[in-house]
PDB file of C-alpha atoms in Angstrom:
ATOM      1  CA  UNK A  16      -3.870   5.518  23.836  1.00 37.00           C
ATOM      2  CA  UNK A  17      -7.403   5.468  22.831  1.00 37.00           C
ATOM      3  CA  UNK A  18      -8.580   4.179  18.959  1.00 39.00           C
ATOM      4  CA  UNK A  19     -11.144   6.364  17.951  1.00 40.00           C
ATOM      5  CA  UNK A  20     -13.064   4.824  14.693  1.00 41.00           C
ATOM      6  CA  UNK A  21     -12.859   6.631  11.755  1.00 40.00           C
ATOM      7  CA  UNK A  22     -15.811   9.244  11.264  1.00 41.00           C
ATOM      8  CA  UNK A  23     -16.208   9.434   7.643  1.00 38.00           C
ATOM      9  CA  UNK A  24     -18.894  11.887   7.495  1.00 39.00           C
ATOM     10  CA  UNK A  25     -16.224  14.530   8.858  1.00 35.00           C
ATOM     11  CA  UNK A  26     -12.970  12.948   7.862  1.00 36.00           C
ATOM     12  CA  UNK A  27     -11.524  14.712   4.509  1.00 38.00           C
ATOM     13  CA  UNK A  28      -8.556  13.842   1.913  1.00 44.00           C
ATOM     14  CA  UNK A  29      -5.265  14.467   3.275  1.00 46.00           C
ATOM     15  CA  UNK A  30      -4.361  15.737   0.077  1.00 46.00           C
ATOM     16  CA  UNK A  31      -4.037  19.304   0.142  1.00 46.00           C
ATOM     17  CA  UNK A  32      -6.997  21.001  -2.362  1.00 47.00           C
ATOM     18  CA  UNK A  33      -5.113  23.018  -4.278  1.00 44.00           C
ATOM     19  CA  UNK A  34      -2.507  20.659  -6.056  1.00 55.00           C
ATOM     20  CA  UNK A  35      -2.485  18.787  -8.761  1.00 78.00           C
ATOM     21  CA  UNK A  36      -3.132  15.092  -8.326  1.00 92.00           C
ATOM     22  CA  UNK A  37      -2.843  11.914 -10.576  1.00 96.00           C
ATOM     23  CA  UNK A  38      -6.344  12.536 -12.116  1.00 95.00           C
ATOM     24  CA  UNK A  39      -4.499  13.940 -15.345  1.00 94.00           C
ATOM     25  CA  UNK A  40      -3.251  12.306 -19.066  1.00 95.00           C
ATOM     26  CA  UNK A  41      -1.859   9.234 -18.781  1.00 95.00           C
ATOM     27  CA  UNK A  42       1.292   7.837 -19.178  1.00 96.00           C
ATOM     28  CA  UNK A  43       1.817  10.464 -15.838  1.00 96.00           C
ATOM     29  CA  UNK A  44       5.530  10.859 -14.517  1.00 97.00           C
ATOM     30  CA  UNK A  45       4.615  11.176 -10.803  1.00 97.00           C
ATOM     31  CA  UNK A  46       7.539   9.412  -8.556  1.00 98.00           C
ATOM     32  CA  UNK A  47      11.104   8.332  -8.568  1.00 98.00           C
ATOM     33  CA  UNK A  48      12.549   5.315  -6.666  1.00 98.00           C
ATOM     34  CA  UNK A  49      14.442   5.897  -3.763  1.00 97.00           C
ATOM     35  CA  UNK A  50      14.821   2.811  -2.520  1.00 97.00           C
ATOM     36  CA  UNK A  51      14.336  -0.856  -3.844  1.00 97.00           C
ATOM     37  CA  UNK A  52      14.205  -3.225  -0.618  1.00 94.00           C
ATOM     38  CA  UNK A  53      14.372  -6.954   0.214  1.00 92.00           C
ATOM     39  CA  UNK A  54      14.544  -9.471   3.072  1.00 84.00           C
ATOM     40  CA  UNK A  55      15.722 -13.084   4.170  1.00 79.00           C
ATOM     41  CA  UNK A  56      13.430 -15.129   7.059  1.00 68.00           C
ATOM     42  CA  UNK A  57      15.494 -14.642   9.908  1.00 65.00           C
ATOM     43  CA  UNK A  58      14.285 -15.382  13.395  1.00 54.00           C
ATOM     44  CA  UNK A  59      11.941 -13.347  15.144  1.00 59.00           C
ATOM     45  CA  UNK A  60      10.129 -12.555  18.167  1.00 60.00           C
ATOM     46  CA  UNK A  61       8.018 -15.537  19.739  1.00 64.00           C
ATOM     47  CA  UNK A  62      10.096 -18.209  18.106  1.00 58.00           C
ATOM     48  CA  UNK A  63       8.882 -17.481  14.992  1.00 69.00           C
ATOM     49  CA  UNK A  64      10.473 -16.335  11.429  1.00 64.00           C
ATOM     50  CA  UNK A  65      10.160 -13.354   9.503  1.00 72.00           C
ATOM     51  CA  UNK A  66      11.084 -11.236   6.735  1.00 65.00           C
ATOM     52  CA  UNK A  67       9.918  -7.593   7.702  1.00 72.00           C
ATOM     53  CA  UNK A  68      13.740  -6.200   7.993  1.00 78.00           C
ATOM     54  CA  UNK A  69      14.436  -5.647   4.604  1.00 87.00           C
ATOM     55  CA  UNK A  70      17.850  -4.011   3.505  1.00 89.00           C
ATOM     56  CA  UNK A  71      18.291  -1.619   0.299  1.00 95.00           C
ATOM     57  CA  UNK A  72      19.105  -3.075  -2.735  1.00 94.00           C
ATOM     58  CA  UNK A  73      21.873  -1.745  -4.350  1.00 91.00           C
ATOM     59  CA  UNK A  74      21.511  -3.430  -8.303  1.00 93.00           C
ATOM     60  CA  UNK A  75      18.899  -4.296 -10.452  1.00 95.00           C
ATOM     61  CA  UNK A  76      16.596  -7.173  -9.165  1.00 96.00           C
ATOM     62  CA  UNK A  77      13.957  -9.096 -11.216  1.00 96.00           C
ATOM     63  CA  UNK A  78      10.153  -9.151 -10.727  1.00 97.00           C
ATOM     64  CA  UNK A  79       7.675 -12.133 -11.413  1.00 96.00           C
ATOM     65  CA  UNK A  80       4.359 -12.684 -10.370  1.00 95.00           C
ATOM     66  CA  UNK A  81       5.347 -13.502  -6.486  1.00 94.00           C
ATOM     67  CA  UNK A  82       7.413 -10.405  -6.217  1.00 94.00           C
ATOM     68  CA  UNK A  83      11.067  -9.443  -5.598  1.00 95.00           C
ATOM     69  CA  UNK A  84      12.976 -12.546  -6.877  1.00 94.00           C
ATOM     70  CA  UNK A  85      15.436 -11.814  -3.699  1.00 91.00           C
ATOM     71  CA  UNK A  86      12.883 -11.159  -1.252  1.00 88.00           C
ATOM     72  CA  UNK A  87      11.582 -13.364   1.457  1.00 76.00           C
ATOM     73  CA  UNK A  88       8.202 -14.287   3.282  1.00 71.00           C
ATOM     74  CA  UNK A  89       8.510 -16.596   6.320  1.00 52.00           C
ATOM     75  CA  UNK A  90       4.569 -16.445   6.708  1.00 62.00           C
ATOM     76  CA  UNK A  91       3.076 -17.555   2.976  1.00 58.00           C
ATOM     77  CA  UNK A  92      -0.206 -18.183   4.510  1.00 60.00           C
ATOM     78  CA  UNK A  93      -0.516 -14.116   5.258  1.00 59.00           C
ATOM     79  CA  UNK A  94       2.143 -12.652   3.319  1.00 66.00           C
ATOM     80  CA  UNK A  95       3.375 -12.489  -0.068  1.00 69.00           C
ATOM     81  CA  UNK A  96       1.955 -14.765  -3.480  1.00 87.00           C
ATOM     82  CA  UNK A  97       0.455 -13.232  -6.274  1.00 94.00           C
ATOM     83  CA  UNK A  98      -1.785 -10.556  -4.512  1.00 96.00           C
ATOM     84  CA  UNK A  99       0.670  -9.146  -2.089  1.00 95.00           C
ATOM     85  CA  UNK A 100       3.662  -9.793  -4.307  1.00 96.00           C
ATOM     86  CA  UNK A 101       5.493  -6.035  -4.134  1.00 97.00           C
ATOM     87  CA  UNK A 102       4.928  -3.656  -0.976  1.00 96.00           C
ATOM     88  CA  UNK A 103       4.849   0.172  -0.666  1.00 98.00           C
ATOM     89  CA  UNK A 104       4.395   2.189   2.328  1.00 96.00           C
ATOM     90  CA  UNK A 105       4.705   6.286   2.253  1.00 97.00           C
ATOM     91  CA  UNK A 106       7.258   7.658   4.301  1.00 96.00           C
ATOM     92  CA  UNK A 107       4.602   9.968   5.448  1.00 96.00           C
ATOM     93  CA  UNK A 108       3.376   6.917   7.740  1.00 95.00           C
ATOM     94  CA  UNK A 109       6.521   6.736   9.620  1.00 93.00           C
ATOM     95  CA  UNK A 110       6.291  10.752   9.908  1.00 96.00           C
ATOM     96  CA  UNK A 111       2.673  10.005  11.592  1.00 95.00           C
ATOM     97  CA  UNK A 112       4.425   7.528  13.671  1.00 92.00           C
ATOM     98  CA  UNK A 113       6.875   8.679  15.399  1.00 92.00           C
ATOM     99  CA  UNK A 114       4.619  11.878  16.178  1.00 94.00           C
ATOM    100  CA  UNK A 115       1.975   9.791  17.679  1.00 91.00           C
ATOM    101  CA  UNK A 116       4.068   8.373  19.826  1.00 90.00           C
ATOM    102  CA  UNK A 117       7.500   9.758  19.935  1.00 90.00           C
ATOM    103  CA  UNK A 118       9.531   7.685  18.318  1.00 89.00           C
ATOM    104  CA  UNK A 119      12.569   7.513  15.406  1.00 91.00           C
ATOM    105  CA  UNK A 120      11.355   4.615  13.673  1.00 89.00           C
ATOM    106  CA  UNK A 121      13.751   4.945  10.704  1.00 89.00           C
ATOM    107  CA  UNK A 122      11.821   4.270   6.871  1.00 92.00           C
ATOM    108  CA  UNK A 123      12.190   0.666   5.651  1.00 88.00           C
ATOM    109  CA  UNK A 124      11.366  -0.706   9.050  1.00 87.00           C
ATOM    110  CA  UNK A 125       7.808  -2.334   8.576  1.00 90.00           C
ATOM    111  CA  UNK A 126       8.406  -4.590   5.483  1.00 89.00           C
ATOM    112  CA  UNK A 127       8.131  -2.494   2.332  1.00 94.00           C
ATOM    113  CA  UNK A 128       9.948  -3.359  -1.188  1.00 96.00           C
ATOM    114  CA  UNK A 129       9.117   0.105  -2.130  1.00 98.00           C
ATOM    115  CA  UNK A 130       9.916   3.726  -1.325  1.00 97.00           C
ATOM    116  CA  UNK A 131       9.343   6.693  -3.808  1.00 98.00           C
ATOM    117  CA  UNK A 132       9.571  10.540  -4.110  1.00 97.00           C
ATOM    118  CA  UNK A 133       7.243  13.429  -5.552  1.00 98.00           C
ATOM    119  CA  UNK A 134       8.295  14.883  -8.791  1.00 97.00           C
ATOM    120  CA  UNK A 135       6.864  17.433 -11.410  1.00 93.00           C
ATOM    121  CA  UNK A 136       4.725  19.077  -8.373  1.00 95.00           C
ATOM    122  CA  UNK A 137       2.678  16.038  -8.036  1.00 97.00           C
ATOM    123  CA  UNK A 138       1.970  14.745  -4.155  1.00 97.00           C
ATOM    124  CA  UNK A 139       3.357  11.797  -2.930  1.00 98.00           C
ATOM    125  CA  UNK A 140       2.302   8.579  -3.281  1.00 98.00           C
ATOM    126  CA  UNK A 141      -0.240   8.082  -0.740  1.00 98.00           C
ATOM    127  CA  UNK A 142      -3.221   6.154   0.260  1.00 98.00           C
ATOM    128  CA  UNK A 143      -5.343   9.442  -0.273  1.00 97.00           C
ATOM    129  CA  UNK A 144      -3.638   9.587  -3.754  1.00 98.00           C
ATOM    130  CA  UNK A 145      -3.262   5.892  -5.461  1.00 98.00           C
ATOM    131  CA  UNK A 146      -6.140   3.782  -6.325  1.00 98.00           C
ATOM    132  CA  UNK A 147      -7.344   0.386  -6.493  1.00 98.00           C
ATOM    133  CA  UNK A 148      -6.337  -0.979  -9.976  1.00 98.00           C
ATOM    134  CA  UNK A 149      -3.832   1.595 -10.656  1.00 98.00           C
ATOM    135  CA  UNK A 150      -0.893   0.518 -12.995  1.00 98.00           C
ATOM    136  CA  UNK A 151       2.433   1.591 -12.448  1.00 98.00           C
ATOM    137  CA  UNK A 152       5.196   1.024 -14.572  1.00 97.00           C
ATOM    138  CA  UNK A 153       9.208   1.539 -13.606  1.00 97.00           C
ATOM    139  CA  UNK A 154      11.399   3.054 -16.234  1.00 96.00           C
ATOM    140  CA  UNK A 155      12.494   5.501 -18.434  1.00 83.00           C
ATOM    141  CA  UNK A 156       9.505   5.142 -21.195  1.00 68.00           C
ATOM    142  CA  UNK A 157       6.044   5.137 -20.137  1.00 48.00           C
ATOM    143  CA  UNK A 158       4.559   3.015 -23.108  1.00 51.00           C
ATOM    144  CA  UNK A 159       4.336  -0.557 -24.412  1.00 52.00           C
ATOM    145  CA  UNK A 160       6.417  -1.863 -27.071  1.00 58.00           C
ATOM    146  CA  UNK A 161       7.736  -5.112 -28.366  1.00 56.00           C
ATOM    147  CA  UNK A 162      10.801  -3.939 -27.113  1.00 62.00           C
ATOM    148  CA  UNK A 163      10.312  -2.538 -23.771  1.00 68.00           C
ATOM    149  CA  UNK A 164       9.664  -4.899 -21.083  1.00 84.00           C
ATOM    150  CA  UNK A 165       9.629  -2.272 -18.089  1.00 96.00           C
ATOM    151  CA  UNK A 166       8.079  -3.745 -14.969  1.00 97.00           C
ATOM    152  CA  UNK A 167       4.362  -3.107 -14.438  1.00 97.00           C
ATOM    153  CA  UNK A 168       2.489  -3.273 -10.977  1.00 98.00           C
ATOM    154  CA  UNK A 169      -1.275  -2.830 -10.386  1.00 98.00           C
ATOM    155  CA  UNK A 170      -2.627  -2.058  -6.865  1.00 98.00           C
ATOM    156  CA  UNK A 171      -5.051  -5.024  -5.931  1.00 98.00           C
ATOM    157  CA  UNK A 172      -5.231  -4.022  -1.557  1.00 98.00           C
ATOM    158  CA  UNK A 173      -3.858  -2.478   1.042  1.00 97.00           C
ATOM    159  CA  UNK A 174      -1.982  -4.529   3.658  1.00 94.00           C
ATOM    160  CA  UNK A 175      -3.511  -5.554   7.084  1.00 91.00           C
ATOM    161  CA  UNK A 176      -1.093  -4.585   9.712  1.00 86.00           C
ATOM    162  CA  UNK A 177      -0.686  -7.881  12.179  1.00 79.00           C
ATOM    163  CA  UNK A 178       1.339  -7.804  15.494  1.00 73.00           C
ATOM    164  CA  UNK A 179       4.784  -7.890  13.749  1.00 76.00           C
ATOM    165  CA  UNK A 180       4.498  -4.762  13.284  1.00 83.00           C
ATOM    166  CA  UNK A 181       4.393  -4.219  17.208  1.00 80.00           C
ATOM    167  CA  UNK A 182       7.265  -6.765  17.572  1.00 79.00           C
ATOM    168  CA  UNK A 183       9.246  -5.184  14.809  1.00 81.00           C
ATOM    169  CA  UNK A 184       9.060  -1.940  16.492  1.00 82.00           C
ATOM    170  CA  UNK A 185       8.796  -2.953  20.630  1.00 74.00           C
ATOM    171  CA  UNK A 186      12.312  -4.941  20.082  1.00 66.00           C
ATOM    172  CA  UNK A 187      14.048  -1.262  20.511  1.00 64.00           C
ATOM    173  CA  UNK A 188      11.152   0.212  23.079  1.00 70.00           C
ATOM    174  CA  UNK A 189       7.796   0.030  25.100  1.00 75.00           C
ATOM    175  CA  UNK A 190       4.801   1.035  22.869  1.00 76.00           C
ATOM    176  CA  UNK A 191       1.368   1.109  22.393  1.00 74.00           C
ATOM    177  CA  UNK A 192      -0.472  -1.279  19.771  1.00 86.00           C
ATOM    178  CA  UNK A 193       0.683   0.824  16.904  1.00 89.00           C
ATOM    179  CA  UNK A 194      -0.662  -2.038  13.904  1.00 89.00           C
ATOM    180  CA  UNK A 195      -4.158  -1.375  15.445  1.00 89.00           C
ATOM    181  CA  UNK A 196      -3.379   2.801  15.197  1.00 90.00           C
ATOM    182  CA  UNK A 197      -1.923   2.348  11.434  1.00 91.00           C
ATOM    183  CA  UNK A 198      -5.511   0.171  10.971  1.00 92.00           C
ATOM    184  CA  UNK A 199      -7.531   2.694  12.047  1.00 92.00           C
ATOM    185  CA  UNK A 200      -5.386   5.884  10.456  1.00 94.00           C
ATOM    186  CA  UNK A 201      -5.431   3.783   7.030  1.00 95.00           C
ATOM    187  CA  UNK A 202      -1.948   4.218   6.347  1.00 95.00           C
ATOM    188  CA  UNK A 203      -0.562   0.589   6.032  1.00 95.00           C
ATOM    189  CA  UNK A 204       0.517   1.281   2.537  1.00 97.00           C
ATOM    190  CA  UNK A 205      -0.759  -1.515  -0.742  1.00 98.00           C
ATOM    191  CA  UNK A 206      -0.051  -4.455  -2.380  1.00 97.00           C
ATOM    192  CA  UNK A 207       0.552  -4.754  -5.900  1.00 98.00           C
ATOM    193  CA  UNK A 208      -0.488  -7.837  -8.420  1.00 98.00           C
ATOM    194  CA  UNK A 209       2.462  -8.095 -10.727  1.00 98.00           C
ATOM    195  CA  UNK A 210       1.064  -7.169 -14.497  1.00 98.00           C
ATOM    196  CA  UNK A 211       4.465  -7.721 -16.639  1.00 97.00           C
ATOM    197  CA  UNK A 212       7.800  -8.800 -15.050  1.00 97.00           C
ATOM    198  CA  UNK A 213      10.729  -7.011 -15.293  1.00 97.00           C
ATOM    199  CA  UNK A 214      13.428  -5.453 -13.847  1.00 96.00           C
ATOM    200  CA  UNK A 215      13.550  -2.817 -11.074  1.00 97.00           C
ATOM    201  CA  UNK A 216      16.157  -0.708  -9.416  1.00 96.00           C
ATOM    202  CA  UNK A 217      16.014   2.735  -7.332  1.00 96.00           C
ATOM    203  CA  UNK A 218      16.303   5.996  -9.274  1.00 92.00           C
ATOM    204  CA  UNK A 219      13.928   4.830 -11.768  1.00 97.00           C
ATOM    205  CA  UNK A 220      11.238   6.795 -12.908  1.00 97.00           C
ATOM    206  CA  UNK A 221       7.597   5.683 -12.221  1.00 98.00           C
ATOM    207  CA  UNK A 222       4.695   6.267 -14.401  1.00 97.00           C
ATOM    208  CA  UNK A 223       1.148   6.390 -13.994  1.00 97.00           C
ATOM    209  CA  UNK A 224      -0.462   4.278 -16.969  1.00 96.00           C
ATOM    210  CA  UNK A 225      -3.582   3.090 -16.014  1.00 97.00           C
ATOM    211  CA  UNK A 226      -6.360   4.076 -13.674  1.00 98.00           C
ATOM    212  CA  UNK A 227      -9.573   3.089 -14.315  1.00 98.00           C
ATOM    213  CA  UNK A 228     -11.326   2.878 -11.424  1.00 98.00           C
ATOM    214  CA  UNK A 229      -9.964   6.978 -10.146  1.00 97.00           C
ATOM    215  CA  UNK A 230     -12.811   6.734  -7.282  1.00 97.00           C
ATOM    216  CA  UNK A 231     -11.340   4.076  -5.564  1.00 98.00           C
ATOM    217  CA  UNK A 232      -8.706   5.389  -3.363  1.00 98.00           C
ATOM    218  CA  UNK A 233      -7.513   3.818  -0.566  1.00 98.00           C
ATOM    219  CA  UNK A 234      -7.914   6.531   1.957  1.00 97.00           C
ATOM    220  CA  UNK A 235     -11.459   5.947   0.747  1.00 98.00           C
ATOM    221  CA  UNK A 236     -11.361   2.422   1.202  1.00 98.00           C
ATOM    222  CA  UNK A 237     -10.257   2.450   4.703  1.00 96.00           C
ATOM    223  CA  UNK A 238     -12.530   4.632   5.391  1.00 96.00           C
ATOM    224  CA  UNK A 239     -15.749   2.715   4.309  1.00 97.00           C
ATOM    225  CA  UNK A 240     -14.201  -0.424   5.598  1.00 95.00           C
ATOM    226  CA  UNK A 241     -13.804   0.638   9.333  1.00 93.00           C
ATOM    227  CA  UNK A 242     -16.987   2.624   9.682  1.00 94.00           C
ATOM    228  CA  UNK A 243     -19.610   1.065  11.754  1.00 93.00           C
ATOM    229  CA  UNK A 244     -22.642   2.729   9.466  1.00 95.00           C
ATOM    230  CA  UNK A 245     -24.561   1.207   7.030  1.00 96.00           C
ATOM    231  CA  UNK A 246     -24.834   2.576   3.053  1.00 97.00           C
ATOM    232  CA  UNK A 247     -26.869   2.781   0.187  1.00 96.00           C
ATOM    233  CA  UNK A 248     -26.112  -0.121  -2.378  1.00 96.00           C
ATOM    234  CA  UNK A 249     -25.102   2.659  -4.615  1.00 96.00           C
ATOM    235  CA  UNK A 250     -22.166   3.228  -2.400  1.00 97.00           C
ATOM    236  CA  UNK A 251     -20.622   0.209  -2.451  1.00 97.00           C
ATOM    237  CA  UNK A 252     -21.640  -1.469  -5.264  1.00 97.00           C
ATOM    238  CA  UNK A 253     -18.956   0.521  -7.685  1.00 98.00           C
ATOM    239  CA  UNK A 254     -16.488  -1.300  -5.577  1.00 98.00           C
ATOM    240  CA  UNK A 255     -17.473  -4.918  -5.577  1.00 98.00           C
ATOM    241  CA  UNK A 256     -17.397  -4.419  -9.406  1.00 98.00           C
ATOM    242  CA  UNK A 257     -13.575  -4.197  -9.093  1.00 98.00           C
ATOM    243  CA  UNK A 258     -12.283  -6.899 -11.020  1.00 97.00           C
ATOM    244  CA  UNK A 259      -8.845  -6.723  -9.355  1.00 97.00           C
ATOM    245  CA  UNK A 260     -10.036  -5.713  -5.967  1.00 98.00           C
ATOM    246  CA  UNK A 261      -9.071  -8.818  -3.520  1.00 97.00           C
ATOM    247  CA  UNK A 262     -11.929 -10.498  -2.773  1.00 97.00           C
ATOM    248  CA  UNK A 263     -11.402 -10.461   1.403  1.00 96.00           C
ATOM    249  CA  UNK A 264     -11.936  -6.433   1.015  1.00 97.00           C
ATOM    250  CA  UNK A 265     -15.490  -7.059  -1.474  1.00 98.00           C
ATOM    251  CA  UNK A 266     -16.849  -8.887   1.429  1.00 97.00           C
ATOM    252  CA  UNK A 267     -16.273  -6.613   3.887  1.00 97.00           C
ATOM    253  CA  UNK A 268     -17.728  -4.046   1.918  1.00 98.00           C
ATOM    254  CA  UNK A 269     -20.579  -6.053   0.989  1.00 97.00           C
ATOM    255  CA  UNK A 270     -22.127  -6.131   4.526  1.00 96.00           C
ATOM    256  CA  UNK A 271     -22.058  -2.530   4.963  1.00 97.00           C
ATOM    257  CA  UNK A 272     -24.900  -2.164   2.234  1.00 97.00           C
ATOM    258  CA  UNK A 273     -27.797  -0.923   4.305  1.00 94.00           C
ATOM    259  CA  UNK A 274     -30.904  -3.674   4.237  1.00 89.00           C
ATOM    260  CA  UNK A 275     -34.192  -1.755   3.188  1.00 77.00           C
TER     261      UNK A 275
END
């Protein structure tokens, strides 16, 4: 299966033009929970550990700044801490997966804490839809008061898919590097910086409440990140000045500035 690079003269939004997106008033009601997940290190392929089987979570769990207080990272080096602390991937990914290359691979597989639905006629939660800095927060009021102390989680990067991703799926049958196709398709989902603990459970409501930087998606991030062209300063620039951007992304953006 060949890898074609991203072309991002030609390549488009996935997001379908005539629907609303999150570009609206803010607090925005734009996903429910479905599905709360965490892990234990258990053994895994090549001797090693891992966490990336995660089961459903059935009641409330609490959030701090390194994530899911009942979820587990065998790897810290690469996985989890502050900047990676919570994990969403779309379903839509596993849809583009098992069409690729004709497989079941069942939601919840790769590692993610996170699974949501569309409401109000809003798309899904997608890396063509969220942005870098974007604040969610989980529960039935969408603003701030002494009294509330719903969880809130700001996007800071998307993940890097490694090889346990091919491990994770290749235990059950033969298949192609799929981590390097989910690189290149820019559909490894985001990690989110924790902004206020809390508590989180599935069927709550998630909110839109900040997004200051509504440029910045990650579709669009992907795609400037794997292109092998050069750009104008004022390209890239607007993204280095993204406070909460992780800084591994700024310098891979920095050396695609094109030198006069």
């Amino acid at each position: 299966m060949s890898l074609e690079p991203i072309n991002i003269a030609t390549l488009t939004s996935s997001t379908p033009k005539n629907v609303a997106d999150f570009n609206q008033t803010l607090p925005l009601h734009i996903a429910n929970l479905t599905c709360v997940r965490a892990g234990k290190a258990m053994p895994f392929t090549r001797e090693e550990m891992s966490a990336i089987d995660k089961a459903p979570i059935k009641a409330p769990v609490a959030v701090n700044f390194m994530g899911l207080t009942t979820d587990e990272q065998a790897d810290r080096k690469h996985h989890g801490g502050p900047l990676k602390a919570v994990h969403q991937l779309a379903p839509a990914t596993y849809e583009k997966i098992n069409a690729e290359f004709g497989l079941k691979v069942r939601v919840g597989t790769l590692g993610e804490n996170l699974t949501t639905e569309a409401v109000n006629d809003l798309p899904e939660m997608t890396e063509s839809t969220v942005c870098i800095g974007d604040v969610f927060e989980y529960g039935n009021t969408a603003t701030s008061t002494d009294d509330v102390d719903n969880l809130q989680l700001r996007i800071v990067q998307p993940r890097r898919p490694c090889y346990k991703i091919n491990d994770q799926i290749g235990q059950f049958t033969r298949v192609p590097n799929i981590a390097a196709w989910v690189s290149k398709q820019g559909i490894a989902g985001w990690y989110f910086k924790v902004v206020r603990d809390g508590m989180i459970s599935a069927d709550l409501p998630v909110y839109l409440i900040e997004r200051p930087y509504p440029f910045a998606t990650l579709e669009k991030l992907w795609q400037l990140s794997n292109s092998k062209e050069k750009y104008d300063a004022e390209v890239i620039e607007p993204w280095l000045a993204i406070e909460c951007l992780e800084e591994s992304w700024k310098k891979v953006l920095a050396k695609k500035i094109r030198k006069n």
